[in-house]
GROMACS .gro file of N, CA and C in nm:
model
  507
    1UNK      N    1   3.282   2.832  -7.417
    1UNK     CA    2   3.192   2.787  -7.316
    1UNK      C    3   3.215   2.643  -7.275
    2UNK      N    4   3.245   2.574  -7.366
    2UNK     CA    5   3.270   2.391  -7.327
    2UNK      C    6   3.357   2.406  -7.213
    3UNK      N    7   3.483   2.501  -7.272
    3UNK     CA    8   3.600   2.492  -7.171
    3UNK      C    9   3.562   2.522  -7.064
    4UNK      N   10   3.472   2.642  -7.012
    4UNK     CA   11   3.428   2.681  -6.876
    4UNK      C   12   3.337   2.542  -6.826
    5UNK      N   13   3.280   2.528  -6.850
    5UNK     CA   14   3.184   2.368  -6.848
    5UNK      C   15   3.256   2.235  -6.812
    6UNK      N   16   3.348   2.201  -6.907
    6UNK     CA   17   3.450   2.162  -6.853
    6UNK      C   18   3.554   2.165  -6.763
    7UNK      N   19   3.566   2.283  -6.721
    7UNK     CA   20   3.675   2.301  -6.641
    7UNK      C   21   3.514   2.320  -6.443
    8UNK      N   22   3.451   2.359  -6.536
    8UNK     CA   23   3.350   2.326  -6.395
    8UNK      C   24   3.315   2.189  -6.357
    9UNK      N   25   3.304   2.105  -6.471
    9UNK     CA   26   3.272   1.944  -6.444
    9UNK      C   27   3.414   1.908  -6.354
   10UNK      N   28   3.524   1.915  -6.378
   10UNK     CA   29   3.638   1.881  -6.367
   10UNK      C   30   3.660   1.933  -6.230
   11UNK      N   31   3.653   2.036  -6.196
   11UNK     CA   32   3.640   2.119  -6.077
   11UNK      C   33   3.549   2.030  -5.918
   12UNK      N   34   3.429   2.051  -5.999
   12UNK     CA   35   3.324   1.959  -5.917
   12UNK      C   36   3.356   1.794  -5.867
   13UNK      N   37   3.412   1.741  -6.000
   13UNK     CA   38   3.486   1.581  -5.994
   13UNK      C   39   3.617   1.600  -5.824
   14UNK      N   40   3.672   1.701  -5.874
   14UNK     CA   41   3.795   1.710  -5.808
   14UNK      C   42   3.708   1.723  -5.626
   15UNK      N   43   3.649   1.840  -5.631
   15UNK     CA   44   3.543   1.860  -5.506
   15UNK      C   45   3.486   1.718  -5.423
   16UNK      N   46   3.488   1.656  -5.537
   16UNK     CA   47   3.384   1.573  -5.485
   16UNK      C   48   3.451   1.416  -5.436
   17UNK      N   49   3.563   1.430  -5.512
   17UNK     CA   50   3.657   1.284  -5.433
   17UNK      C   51   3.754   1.354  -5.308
   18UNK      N   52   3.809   1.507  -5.336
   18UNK     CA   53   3.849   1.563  -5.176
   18UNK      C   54   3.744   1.571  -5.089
   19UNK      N   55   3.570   1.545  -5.096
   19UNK     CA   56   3.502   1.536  -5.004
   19UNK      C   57   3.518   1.381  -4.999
   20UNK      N   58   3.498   1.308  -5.029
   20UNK     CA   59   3.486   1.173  -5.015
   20UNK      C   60   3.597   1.130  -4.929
   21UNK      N   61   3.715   1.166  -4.981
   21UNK     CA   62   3.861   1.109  -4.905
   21UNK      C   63   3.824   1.160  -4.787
   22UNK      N   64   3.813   1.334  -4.798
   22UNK     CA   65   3.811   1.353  -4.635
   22UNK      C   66   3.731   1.298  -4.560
   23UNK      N   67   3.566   1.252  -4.628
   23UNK     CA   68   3.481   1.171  -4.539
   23UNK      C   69   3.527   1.059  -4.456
   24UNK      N   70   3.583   0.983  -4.571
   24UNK     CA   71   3.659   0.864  -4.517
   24UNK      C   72   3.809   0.871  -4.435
   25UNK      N   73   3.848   0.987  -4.430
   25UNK     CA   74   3.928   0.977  -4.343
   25UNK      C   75   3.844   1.045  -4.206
   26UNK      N   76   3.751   1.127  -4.186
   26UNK     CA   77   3.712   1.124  -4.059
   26UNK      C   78   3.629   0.980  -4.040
   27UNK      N   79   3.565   0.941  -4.093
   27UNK     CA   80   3.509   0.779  -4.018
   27UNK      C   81   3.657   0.703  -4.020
   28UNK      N   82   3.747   0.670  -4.044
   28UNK     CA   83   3.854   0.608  -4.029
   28UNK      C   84   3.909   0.658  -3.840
   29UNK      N   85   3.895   0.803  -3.880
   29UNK     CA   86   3.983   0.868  -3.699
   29UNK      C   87   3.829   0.807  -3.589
   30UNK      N   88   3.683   0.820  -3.692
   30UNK     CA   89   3.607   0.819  -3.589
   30UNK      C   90   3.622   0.646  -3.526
   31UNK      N   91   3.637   0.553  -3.629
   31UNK     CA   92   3.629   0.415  -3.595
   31UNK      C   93   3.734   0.429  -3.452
   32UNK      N   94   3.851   0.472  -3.507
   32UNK     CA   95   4.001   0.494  -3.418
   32UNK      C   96   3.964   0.554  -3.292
   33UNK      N   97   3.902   0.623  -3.244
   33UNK     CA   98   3.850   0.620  -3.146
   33UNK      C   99   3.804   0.610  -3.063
   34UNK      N  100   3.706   0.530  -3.157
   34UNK     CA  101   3.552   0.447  -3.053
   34UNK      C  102   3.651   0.345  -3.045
   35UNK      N  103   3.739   0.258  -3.090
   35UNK     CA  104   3.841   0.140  -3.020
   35UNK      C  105   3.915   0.169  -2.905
   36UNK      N  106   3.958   0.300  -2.937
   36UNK     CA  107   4.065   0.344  -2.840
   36UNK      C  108   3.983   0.379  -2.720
   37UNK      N  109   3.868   0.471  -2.762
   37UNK     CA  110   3.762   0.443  -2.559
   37UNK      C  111   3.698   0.294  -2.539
   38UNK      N  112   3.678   0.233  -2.657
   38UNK     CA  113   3.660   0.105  -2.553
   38UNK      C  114   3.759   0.014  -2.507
   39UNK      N  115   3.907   0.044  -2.559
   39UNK     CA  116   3.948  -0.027  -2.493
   39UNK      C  117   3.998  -0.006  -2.365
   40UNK      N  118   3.990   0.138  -2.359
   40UNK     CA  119   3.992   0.242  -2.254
   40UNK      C  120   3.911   0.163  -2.126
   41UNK      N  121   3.782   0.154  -2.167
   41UNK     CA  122   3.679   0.102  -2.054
   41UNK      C  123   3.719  -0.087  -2.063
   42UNK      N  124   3.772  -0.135  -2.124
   42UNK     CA  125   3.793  -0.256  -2.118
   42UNK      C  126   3.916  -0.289  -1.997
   43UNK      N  127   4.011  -0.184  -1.967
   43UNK     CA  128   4.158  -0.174  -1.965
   43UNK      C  129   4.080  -0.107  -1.767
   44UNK      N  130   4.009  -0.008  -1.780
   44UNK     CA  131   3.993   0.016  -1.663
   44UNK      C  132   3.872  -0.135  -1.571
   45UNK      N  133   3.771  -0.201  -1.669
   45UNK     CA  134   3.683  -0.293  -1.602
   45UNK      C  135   3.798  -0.406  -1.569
   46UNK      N  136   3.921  -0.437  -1.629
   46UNK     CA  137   4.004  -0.544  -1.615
   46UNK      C  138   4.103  -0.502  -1.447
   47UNK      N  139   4.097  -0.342  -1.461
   47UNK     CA  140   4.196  -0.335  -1.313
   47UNK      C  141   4.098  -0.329  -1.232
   48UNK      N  142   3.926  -0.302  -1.225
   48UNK     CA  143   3.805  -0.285  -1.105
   48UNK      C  144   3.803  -0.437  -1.046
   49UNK      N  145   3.817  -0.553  -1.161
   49UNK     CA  146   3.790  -0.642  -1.119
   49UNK      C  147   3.940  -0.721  -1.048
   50UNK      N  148   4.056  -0.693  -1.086
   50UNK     CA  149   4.181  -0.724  -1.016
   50UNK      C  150   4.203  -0.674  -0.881
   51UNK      N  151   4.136  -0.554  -0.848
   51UNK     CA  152   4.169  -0.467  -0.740
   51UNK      C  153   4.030  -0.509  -0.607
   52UNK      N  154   3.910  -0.593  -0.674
   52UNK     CA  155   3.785  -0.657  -0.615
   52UNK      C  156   3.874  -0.811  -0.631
   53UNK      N  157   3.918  -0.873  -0.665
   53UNK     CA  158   3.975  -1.027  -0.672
   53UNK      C  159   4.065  -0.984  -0.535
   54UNK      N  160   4.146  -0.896  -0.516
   54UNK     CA  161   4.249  -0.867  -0.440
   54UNK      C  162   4.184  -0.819  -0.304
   55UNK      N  163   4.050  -0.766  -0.332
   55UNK     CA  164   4.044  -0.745  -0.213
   55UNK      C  165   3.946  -0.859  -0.117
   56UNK      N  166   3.856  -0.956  -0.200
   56UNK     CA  167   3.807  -1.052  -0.132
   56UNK      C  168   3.916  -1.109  -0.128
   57UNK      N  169   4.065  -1.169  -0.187
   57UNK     CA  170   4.143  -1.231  -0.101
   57UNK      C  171   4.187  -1.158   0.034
   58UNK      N  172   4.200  -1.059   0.018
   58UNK     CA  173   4.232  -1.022   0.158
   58UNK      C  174   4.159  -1.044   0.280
   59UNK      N  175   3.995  -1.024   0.210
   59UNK     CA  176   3.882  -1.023   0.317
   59UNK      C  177   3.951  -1.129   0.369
   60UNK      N  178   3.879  -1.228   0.329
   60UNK     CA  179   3.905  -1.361   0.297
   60UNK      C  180   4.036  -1.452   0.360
   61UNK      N  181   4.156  -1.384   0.374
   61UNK     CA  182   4.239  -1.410   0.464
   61UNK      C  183   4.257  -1.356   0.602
   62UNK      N  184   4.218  -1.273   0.621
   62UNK     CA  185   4.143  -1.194   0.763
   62UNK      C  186   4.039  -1.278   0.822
   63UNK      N  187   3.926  -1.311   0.733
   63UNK     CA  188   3.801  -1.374   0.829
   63UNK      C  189   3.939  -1.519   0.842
   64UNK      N  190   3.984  -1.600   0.754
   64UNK     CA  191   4.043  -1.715   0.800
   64UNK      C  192   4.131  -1.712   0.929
   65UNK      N  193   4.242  -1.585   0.931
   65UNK     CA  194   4.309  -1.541   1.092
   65UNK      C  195   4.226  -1.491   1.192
   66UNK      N  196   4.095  -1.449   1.158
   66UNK     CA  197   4.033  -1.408   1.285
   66UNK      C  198   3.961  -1.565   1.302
   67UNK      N  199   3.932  -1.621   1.205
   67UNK     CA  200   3.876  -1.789   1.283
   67UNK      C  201   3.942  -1.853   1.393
   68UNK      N  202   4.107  -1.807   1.390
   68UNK     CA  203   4.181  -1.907   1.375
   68UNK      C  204   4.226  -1.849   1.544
   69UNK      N  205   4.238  -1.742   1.537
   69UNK     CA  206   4.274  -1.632   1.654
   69UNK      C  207   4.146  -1.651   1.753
   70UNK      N  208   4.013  -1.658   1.709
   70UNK     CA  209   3.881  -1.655   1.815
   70UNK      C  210   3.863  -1.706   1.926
   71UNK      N  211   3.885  -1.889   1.843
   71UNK     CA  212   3.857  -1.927   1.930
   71UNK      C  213   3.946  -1.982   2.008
   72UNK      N  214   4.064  -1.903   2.011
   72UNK     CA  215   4.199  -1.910   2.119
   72UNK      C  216   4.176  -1.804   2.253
   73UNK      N  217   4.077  -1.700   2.173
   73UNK     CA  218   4.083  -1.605   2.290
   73UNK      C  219   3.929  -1.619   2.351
   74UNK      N  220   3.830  -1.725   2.363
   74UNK     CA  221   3.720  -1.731   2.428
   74UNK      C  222   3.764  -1.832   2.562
   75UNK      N  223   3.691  -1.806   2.636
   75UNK     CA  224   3.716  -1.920   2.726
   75UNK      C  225   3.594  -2.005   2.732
   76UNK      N  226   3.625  -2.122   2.710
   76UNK     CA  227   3.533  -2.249   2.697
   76UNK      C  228   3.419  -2.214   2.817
   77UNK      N  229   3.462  -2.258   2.966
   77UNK     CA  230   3.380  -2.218   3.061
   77UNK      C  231   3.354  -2.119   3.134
   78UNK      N  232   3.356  -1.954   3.023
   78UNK     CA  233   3.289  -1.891   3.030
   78UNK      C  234   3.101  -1.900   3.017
   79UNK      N  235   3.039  -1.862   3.104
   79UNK     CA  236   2.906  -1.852   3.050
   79UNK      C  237   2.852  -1.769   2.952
   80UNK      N  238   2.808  -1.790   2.883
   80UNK     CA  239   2.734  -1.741   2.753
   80UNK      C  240   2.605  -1.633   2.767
   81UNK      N  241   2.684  -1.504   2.767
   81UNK     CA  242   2.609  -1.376   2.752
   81UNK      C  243   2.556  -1.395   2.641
   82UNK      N  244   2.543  -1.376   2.541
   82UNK     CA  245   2.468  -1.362   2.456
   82UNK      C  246   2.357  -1.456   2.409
   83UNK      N  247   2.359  -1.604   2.504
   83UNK     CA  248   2.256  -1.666   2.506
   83UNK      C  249   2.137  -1.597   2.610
   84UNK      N  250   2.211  -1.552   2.685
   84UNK     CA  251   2.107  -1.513   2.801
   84UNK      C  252   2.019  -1.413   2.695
   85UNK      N  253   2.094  -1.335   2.631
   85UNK     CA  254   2.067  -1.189   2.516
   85UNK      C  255   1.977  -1.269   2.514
   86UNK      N  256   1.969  -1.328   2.434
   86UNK     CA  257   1.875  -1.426   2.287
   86UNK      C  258   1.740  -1.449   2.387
   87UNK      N  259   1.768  -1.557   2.466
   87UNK     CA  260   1.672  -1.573   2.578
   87UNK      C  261   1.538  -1.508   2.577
   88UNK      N  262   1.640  -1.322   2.661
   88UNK     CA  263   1.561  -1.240   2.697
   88UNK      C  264   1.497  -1.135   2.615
   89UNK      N  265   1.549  -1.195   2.495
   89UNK     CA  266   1.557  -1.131   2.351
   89UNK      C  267   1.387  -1.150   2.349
   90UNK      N  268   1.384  -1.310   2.322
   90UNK     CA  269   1.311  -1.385   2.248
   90UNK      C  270   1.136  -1.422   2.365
   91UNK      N  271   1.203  -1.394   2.452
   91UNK     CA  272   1.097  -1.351   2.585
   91UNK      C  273   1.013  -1.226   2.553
   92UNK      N  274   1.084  -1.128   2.518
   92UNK     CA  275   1.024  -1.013   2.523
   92UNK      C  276   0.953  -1.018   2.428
   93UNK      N  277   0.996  -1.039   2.294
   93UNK     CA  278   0.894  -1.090   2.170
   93UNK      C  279   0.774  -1.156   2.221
   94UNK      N  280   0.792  -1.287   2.313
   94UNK     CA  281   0.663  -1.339   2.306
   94UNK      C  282   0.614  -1.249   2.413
   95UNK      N  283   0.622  -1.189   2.536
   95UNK     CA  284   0.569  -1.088   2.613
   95UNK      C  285   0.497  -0.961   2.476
   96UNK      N  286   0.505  -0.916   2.364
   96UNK     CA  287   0.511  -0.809   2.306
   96UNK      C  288   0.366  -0.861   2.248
   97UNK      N  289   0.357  -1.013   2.185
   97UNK     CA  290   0.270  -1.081   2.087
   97UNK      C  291   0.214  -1.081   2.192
   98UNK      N  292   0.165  -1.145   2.311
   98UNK     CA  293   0.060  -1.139   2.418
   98UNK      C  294  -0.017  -1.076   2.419
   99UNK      N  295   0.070  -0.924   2.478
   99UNK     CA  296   0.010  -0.784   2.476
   99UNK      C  297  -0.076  -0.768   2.352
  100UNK      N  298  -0.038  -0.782   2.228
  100UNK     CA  299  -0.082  -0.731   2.153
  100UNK      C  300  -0.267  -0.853   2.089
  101UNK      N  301  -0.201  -0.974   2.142
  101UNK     CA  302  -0.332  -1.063   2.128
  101UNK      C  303  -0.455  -1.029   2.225
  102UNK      N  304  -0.408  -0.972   2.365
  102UNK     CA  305  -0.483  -0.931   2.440
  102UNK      C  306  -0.524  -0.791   2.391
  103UNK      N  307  -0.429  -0.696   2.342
  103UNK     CA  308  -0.549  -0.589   2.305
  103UNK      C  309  -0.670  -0.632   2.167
  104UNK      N  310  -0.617  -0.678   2.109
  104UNK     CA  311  -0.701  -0.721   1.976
  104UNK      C  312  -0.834  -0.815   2.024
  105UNK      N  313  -0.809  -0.894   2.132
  105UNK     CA  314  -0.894  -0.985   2.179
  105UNK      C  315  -1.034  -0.879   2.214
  106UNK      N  316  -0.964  -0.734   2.355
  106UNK     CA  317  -1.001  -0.653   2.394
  106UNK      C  318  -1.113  -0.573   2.327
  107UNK      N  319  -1.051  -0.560   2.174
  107UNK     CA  320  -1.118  -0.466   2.088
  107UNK      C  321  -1.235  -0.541   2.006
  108UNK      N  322  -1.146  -0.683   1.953
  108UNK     CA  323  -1.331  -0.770   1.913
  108UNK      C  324  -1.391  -0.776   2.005
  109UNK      N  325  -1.381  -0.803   2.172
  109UNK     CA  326  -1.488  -0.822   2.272
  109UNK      C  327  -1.580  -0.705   2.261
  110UNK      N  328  -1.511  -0.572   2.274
  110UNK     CA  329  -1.581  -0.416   2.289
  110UNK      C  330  -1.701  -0.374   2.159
  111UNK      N  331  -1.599  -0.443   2.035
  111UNK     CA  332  -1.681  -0.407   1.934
  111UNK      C  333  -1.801  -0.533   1.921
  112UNK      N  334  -1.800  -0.725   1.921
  112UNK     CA  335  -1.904  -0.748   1.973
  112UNK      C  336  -1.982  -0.686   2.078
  113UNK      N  337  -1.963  -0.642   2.185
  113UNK     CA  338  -2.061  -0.574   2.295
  113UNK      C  339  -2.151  -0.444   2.198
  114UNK      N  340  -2.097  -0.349   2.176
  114UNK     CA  341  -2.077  -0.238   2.108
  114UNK      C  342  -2.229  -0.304   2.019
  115UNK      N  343  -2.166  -0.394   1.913
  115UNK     CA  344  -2.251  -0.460   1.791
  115UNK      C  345  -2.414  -0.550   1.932
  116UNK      N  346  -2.383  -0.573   1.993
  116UNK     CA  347  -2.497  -0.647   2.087
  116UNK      C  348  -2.619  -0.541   2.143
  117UNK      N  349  -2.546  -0.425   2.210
  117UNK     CA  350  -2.618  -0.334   2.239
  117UNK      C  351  -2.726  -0.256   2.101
  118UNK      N  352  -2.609  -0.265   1.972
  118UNK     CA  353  -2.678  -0.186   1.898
  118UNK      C  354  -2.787  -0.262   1.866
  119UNK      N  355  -2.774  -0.409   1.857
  119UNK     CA  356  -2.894  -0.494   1.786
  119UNK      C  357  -3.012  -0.487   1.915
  120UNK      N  358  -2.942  -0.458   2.020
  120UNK     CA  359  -3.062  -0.447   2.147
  120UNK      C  360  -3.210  -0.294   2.158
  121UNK      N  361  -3.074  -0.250   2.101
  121UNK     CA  362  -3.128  -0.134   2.051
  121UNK      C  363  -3.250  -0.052   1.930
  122UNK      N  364  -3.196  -0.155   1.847
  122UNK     CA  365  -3.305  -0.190   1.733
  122UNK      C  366  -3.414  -0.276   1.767
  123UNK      N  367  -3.398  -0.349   1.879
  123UNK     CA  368  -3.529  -0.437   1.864
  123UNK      C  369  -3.613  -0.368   1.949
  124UNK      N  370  -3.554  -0.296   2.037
  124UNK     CA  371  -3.633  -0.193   2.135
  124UNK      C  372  -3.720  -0.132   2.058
  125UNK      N  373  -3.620  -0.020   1.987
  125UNK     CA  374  -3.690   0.072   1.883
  125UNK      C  375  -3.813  -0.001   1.803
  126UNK      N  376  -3.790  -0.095   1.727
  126UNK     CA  377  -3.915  -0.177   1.697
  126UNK      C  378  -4.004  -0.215   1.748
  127UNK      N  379  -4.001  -0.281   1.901
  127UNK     CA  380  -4.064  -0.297   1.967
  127UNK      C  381  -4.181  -0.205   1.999
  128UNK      N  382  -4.153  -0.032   2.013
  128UNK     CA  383  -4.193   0.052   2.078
  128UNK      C  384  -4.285   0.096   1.934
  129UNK      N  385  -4.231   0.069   1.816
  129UNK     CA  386  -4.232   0.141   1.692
  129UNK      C  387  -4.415   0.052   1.709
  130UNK      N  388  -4.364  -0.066   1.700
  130UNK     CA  389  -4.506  -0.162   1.725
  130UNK      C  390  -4.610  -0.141   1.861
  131UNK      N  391  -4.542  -0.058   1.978
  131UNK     CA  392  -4.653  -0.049   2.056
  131UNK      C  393  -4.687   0.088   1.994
  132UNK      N  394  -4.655   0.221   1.965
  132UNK     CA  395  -4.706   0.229   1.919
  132UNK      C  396  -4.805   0.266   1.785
  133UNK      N  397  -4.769   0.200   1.734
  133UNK     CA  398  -4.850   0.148   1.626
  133UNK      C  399  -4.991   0.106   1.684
  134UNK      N  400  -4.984   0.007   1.776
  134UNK     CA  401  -5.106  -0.067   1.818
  134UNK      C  402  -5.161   0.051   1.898
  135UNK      N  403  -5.095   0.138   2.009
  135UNK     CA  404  -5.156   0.247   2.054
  135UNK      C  405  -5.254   0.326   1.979
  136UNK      N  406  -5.167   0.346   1.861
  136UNK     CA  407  -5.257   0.435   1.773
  136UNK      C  408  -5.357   0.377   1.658
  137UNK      N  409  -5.391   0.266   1.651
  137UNK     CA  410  -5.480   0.183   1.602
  137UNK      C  411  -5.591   0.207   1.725
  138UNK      N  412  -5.584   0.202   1.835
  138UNK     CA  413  -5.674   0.219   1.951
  138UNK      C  414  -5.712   0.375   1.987
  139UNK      N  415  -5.609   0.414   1.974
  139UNK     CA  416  -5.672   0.538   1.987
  139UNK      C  417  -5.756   0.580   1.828
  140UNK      N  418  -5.755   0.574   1.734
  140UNK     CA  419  -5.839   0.564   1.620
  140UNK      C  420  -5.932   0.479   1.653
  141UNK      N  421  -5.947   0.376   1.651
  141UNK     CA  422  -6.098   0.296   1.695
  141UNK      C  423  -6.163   0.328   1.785
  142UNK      N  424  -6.081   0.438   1.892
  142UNK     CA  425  -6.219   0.485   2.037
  142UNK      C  426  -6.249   0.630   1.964
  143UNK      N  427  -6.186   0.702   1.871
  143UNK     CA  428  -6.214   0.793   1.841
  143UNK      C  429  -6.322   0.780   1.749
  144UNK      N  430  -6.300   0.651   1.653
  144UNK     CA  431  -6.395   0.620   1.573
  144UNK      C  432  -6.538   0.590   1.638
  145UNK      N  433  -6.574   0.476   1.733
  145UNK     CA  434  -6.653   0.444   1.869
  145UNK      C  435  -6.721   0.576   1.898
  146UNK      N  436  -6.611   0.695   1.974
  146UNK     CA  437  -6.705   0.808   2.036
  146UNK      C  438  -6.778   0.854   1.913
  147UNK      N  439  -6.678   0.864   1.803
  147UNK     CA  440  -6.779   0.932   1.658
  147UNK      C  441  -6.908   0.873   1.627
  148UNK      N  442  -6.893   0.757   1.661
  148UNK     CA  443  -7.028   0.690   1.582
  148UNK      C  444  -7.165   0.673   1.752
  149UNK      N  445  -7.082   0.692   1.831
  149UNK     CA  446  -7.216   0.649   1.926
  149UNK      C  447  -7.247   0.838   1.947
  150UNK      N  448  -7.176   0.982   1.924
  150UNK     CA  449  -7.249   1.061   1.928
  150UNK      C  450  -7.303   1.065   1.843
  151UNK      N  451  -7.305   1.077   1.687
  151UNK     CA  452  -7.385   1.037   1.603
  151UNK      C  453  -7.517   0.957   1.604
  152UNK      N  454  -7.471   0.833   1.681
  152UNK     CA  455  -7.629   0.810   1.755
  152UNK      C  456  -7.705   0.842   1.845
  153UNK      N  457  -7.613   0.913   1.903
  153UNK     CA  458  -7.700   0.990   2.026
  153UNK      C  459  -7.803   1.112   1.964
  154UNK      N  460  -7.702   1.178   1.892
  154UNK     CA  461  -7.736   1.294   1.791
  154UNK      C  462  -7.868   1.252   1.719
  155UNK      N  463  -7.828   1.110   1.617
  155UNK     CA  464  -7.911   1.109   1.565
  155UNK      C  465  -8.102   1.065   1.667
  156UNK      N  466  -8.033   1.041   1.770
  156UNK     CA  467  -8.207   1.019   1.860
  156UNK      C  468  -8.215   1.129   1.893
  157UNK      N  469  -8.168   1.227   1.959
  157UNK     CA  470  -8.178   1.327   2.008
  157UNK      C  471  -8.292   1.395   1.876
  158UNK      N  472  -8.258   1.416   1.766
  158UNK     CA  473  -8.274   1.480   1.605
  158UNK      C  474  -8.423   1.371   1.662
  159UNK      N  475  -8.414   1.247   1.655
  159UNK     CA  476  -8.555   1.202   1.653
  159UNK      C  477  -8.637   1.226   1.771
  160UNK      N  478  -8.581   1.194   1.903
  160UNK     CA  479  -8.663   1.273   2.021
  160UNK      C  480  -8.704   1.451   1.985
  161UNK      N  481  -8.613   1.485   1.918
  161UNK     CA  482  -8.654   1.643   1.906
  161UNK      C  483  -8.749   1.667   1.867
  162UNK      N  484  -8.725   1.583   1.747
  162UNK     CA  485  -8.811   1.584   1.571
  162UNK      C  486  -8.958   1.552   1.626
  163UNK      N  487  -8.970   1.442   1.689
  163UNK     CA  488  -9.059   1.378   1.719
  163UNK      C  489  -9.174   1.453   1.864
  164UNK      N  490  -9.048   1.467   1.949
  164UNK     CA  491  -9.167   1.574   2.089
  164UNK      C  492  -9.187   1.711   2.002
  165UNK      N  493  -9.134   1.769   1.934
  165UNK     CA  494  -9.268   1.902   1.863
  165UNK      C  495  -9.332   1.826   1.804
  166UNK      N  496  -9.384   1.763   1.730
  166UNK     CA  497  -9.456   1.740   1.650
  166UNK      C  498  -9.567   1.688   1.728
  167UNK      N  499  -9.506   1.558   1.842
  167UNK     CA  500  -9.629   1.497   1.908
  167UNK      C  501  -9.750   1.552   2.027
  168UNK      N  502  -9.618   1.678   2.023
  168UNK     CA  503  -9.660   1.818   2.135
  168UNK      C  504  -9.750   1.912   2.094
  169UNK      N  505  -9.750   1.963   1.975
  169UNK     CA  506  -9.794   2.086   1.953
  169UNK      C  507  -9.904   2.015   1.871
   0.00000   0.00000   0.00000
């Protein structure tokens, strides 16, 4: 039994440094890799930026020959279209802001009016709310008035009544 035991310890030992080596040899290929794509992306950002250096020189020598070419082909006492542009450009803008100060002007005037009438409106209504009010304070006090003077009429009548049988018979 030792020997089987042994030869299993021994077995397992052996298992266990061919896992280890092989571990370390895949992180060894994995390190080897991750260098080799970055230098991959290092190798391609070094030609993006050679092939952008190359091409603002080019811009760059173009805008300098078209400087240089321009103003050979303008003619000095030509008149200037594109000032007139600008001009009528800059006209129409302030023609546009006008318009638009005049409608806005338009619309606070309408909505003060609008707001004037309504407050005219309310004081009316109040006004009327108060006549009548006072109407009907008067019409209660003549109603009250007729109540109390038939009541006195009533009540003489009750005493003329009361009074001619009695003084009669």
């Amino acid at each position: 039994m030792t020997i089987k035991l042994s030869r299993k310890l021994k077995d397992k030992a052996t298992k266990e440094t061919e896992d280890q080596e092989f571990n370390e040899q895949l992180t060894r290929e994995n390190k080897l890799l991750e260098i080799q794509t970055h230098l991959q992306k290092l190798q391609r950002r070094q030609q993006q930026q050679e092939a952008l250096t190359e091409q603002v020189k080019v811009h760059g020598e173009r805008a300098r020959q078209a400087a240089v070419v321009e103003p050979m082909r303008e003619n000095l006492f030509a008149r200037s279209e594109s000032l007139m542009f600008l001009y009528q450009k800059e006209k129409a803008r302030q023609l546009y802001q006008e318009q638009l100060a005049i409608i806005r002007q338009r619309r606070d005037y309408e909505a003060r009016l609008a707001n004037l009438e309504r407050q005219h409106s309310l004081e009316r209504l109040a006004l009327s709310r108060k006549e009548l009010e006072k109407d009907l304070r008067t019409i209660k006090r003549s109603e009250y008035l007729n109540r109390k003077s038939l009541e006195s009429a009533w009540s003489r009548q009750k005493a003329g009544v009361v009074a001619t049988p009695a003084g009669g018979v």
